[in-house]
Coordinates of C-alpha atoms in Angstrom, one line a residue:
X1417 CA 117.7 95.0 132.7
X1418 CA 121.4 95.5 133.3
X1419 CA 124.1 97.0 131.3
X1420 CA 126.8 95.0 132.4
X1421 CA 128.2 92.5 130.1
X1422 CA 128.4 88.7 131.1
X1423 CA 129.2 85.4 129.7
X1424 CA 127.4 83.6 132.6
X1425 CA 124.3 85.6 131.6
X1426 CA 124.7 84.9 127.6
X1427 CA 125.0 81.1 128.2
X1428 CA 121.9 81.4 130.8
X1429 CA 119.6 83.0 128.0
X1430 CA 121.0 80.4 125.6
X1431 CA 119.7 77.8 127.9
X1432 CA 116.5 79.3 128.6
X1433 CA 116.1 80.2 125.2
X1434 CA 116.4 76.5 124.3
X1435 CA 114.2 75.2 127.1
X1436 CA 111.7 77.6 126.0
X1437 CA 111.6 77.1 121.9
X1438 CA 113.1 73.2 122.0
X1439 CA 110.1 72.2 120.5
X1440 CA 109.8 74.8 117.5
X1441 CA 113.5 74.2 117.0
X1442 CA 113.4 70.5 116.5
X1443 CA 109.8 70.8 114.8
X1444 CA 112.0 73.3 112.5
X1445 CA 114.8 70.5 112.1
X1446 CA 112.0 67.9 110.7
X1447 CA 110.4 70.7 108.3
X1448 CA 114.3 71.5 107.1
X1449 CA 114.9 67.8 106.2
X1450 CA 111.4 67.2 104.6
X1451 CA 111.8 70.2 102.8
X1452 CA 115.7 69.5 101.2
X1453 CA 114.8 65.8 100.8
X1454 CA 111.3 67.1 98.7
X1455 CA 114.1 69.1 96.4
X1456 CA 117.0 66.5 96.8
X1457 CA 114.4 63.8 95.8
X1458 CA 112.9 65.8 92.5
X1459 CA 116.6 66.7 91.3
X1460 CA 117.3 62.7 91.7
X1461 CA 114.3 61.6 89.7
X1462 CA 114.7 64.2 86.8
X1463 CA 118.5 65.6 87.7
X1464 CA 119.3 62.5 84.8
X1465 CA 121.2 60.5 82.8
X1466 CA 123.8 63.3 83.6
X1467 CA 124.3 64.5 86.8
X1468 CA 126.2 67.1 87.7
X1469 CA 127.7 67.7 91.3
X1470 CA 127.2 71.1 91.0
X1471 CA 123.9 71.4 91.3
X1472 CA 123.2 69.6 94.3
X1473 CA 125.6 72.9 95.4
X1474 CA 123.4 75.2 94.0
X1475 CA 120.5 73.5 95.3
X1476 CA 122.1 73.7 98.6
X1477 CA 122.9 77.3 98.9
X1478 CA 119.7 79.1 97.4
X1479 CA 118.2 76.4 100.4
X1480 CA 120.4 78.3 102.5
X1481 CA 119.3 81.6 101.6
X1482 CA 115.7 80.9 101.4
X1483 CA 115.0 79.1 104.7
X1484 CA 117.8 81.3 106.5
X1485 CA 115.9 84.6 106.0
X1486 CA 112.5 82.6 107.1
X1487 CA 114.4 81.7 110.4
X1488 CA 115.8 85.0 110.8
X1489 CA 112.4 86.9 109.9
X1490 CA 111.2 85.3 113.4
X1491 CA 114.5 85.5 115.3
X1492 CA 112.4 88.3 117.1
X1493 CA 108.5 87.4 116.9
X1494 CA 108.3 88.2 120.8
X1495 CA 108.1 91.8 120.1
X1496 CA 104.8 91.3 117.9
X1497 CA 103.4 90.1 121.0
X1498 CA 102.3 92.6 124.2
X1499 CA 103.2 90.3 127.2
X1500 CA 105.9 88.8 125.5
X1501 CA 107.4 91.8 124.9
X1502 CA 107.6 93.5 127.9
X1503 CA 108.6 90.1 129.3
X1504 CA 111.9 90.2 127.2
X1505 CA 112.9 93.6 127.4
X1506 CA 112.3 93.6 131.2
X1507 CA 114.1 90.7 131.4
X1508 CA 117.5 91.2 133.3
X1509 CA 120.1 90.9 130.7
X1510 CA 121.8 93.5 128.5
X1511 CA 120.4 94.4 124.9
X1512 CA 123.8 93.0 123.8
X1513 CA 123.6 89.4 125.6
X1514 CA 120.1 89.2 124.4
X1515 CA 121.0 89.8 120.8
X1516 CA 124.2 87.1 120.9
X1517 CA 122.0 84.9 122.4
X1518 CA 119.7 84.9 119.5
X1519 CA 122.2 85.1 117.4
X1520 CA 123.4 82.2 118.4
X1521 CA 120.4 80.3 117.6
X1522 CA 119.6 81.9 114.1
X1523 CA 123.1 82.6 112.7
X1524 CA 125.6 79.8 114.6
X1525 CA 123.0 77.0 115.1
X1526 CA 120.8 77.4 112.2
X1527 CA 124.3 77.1 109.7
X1528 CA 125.4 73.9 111.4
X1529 CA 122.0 72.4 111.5
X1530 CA 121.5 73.4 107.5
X1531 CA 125.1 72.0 107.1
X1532 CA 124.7 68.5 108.4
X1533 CA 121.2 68.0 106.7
X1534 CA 122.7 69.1 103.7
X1535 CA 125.3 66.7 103.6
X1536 CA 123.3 63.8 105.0
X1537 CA 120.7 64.3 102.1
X1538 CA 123.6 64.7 99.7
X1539 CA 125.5 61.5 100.6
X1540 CA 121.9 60.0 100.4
X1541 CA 121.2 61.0 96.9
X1542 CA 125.0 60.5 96.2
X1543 CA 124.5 57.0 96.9
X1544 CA 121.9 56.7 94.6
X1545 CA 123.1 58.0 91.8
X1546 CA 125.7 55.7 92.4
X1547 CA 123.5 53.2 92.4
X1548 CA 122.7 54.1 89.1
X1549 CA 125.9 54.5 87.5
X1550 CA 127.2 51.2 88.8
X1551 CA 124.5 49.8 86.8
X1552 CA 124.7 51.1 83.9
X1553 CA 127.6 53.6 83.3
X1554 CA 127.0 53.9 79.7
X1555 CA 123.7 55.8 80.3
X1556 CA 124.2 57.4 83.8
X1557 CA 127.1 59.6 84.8
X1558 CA 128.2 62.2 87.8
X1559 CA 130.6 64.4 87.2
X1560 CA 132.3 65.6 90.4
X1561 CA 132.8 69.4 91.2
X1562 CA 136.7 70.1 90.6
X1563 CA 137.7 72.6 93.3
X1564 CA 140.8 73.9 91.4
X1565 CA 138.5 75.1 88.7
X1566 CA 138.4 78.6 88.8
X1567 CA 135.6 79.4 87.2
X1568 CA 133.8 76.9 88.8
X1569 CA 131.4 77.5 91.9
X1570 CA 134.2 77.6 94.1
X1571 CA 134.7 81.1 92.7
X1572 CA 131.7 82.1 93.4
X1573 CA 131.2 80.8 96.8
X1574 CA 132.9 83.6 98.6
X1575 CA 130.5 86.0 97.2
X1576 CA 127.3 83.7 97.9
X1577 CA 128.4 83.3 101.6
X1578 CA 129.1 87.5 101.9
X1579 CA 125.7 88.0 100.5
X1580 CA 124.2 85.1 102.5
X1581 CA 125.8 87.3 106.0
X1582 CA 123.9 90.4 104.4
X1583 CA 120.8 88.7 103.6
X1584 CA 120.5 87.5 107.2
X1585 CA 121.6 90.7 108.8
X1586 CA 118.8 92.2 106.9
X1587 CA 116.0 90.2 107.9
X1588 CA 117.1 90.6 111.8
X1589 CA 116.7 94.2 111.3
X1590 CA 113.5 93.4 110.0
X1591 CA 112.4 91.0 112.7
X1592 CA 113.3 93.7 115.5
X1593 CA 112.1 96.9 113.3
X1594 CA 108.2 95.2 111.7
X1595 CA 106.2 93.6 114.8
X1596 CA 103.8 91.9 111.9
X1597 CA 104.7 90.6 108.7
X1598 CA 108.1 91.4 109.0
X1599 CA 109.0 88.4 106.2
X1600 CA 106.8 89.9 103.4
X1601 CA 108.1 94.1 104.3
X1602 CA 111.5 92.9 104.2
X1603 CA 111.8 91.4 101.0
X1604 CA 109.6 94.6 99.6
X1605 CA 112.5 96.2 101.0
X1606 CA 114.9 94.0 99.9
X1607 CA 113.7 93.8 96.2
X1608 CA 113.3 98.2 96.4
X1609 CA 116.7 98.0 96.8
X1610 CA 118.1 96.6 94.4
X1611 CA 116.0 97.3 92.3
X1612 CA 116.9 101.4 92.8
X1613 CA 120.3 100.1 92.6
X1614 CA 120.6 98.5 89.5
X1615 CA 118.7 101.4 88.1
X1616 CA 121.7 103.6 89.3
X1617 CA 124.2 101.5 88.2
X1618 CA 122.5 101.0 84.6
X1619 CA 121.6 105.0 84.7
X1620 CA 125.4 105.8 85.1
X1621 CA 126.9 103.3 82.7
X1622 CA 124.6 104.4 80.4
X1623 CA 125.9 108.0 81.1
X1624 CA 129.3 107.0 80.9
X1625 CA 129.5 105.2 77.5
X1626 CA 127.0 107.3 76.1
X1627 CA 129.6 109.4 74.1
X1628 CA 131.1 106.0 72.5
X1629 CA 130.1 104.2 69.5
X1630 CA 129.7 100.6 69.4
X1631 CA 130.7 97.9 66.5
X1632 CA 131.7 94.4 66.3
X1633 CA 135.3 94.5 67.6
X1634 CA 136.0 97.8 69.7
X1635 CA 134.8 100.6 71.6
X1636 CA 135.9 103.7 70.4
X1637 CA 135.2 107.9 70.0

């Protein structure tokens, strides 16, 4: 191992990694497509006679969130494994490279890959529900997200995205800190959490307004 930093090196494990876990990835690629069209294809068949835009969205982003933190739970599997193990520490590369390598794969590639199935499927499904509408727009319509709404789920994207960043960054540390089962401890964790969290948060509001008296219209002493 070496502790000198290089972009030769970093594209050198991105190529190995590739030529080593080509077949996983694109096996991964299939199961990601089956898997959104499954969901895609049950929201199309019972989604009506209204369909809303929106929730192909949500659909979309809780997909995200799901089969990101599977991905990322084995970002670092090696390290369950003896001989693989010692194979990828002592293999000469930095700590750093070998992390941006990987993350490479399960942060960069994975959110591409996710993007374009998700907007093949959707144009897909789009296409059928125009289908539909086309046919007989006095029983089917699709209303269309409007992106100037502010309390629509453009507001709320920002926020799914930050925690989507955390919820990945978590299950990394997960895959490098549990060699076995590292999916199931992490959502324990996870869910322990917030959980103690929202307990806290609840405790002290509770604290806070406990001197105040409640009625219809106001808060007051």
């Amino acid at each position: 191992m070496t502790a000198n930093f290089s972009f030769k090196r970093i594209f050198q494990l991105i190529s190995k990694q590739w030529g080593e876990n080509r077949r996983m990835y694109l096996m991964s690629v299939l199961a990601l497509l089956g898997l959104l069209g499954i969901v895609f294809g049950f929201w199309a068949a019972n989604g009506g006679p209204r369909y809303n835009e929106e929730a192909a969205y949500l659909i979309g982003l809780f997909g995200l969130f799901i089969t990101g933190a599977i991905f990322a739970s084995t970002a670092f599997n090696m390290l369950g494994s003896k001989d693989k193990g010692i194979y990828w520490i002592s293999f000469p590369a930095s700590h750093l490279e070998k992390f941006i390598a990987t993350w490479f794969f399960n942060f960069l590639v994975f959110s591409i890959v996710y993007l374009v199935c998700f907007l093949l499927l959707k144009t897909g499904v789009e296409s059928y529900i125009r289908a539909l509408t086309d046919n007989d727009p006095g029983k089917y319509a699709y209303k269309r997200v409007n992106w100037n709404d502010k309390n629509g789920i453009n507001a709320a994207l920002p926020y799914f995205i930050s925690a989507f960043f955390a919820v990945q960054a978590a299950f990394l540390l997960g895959s490098v800190t549990f060699k076995r089962f590292s999916f199931i401890i992490t959502i324990v964790i996870i869910a322990a959490f917030l959980f103690l969290f929202f307990y806290y948060v609840s405790k002290n509001a509770n604290s806070a307004l406990a001197n105040y008296n409640w009625n219809l219209f106001s808060l007051r002493d």
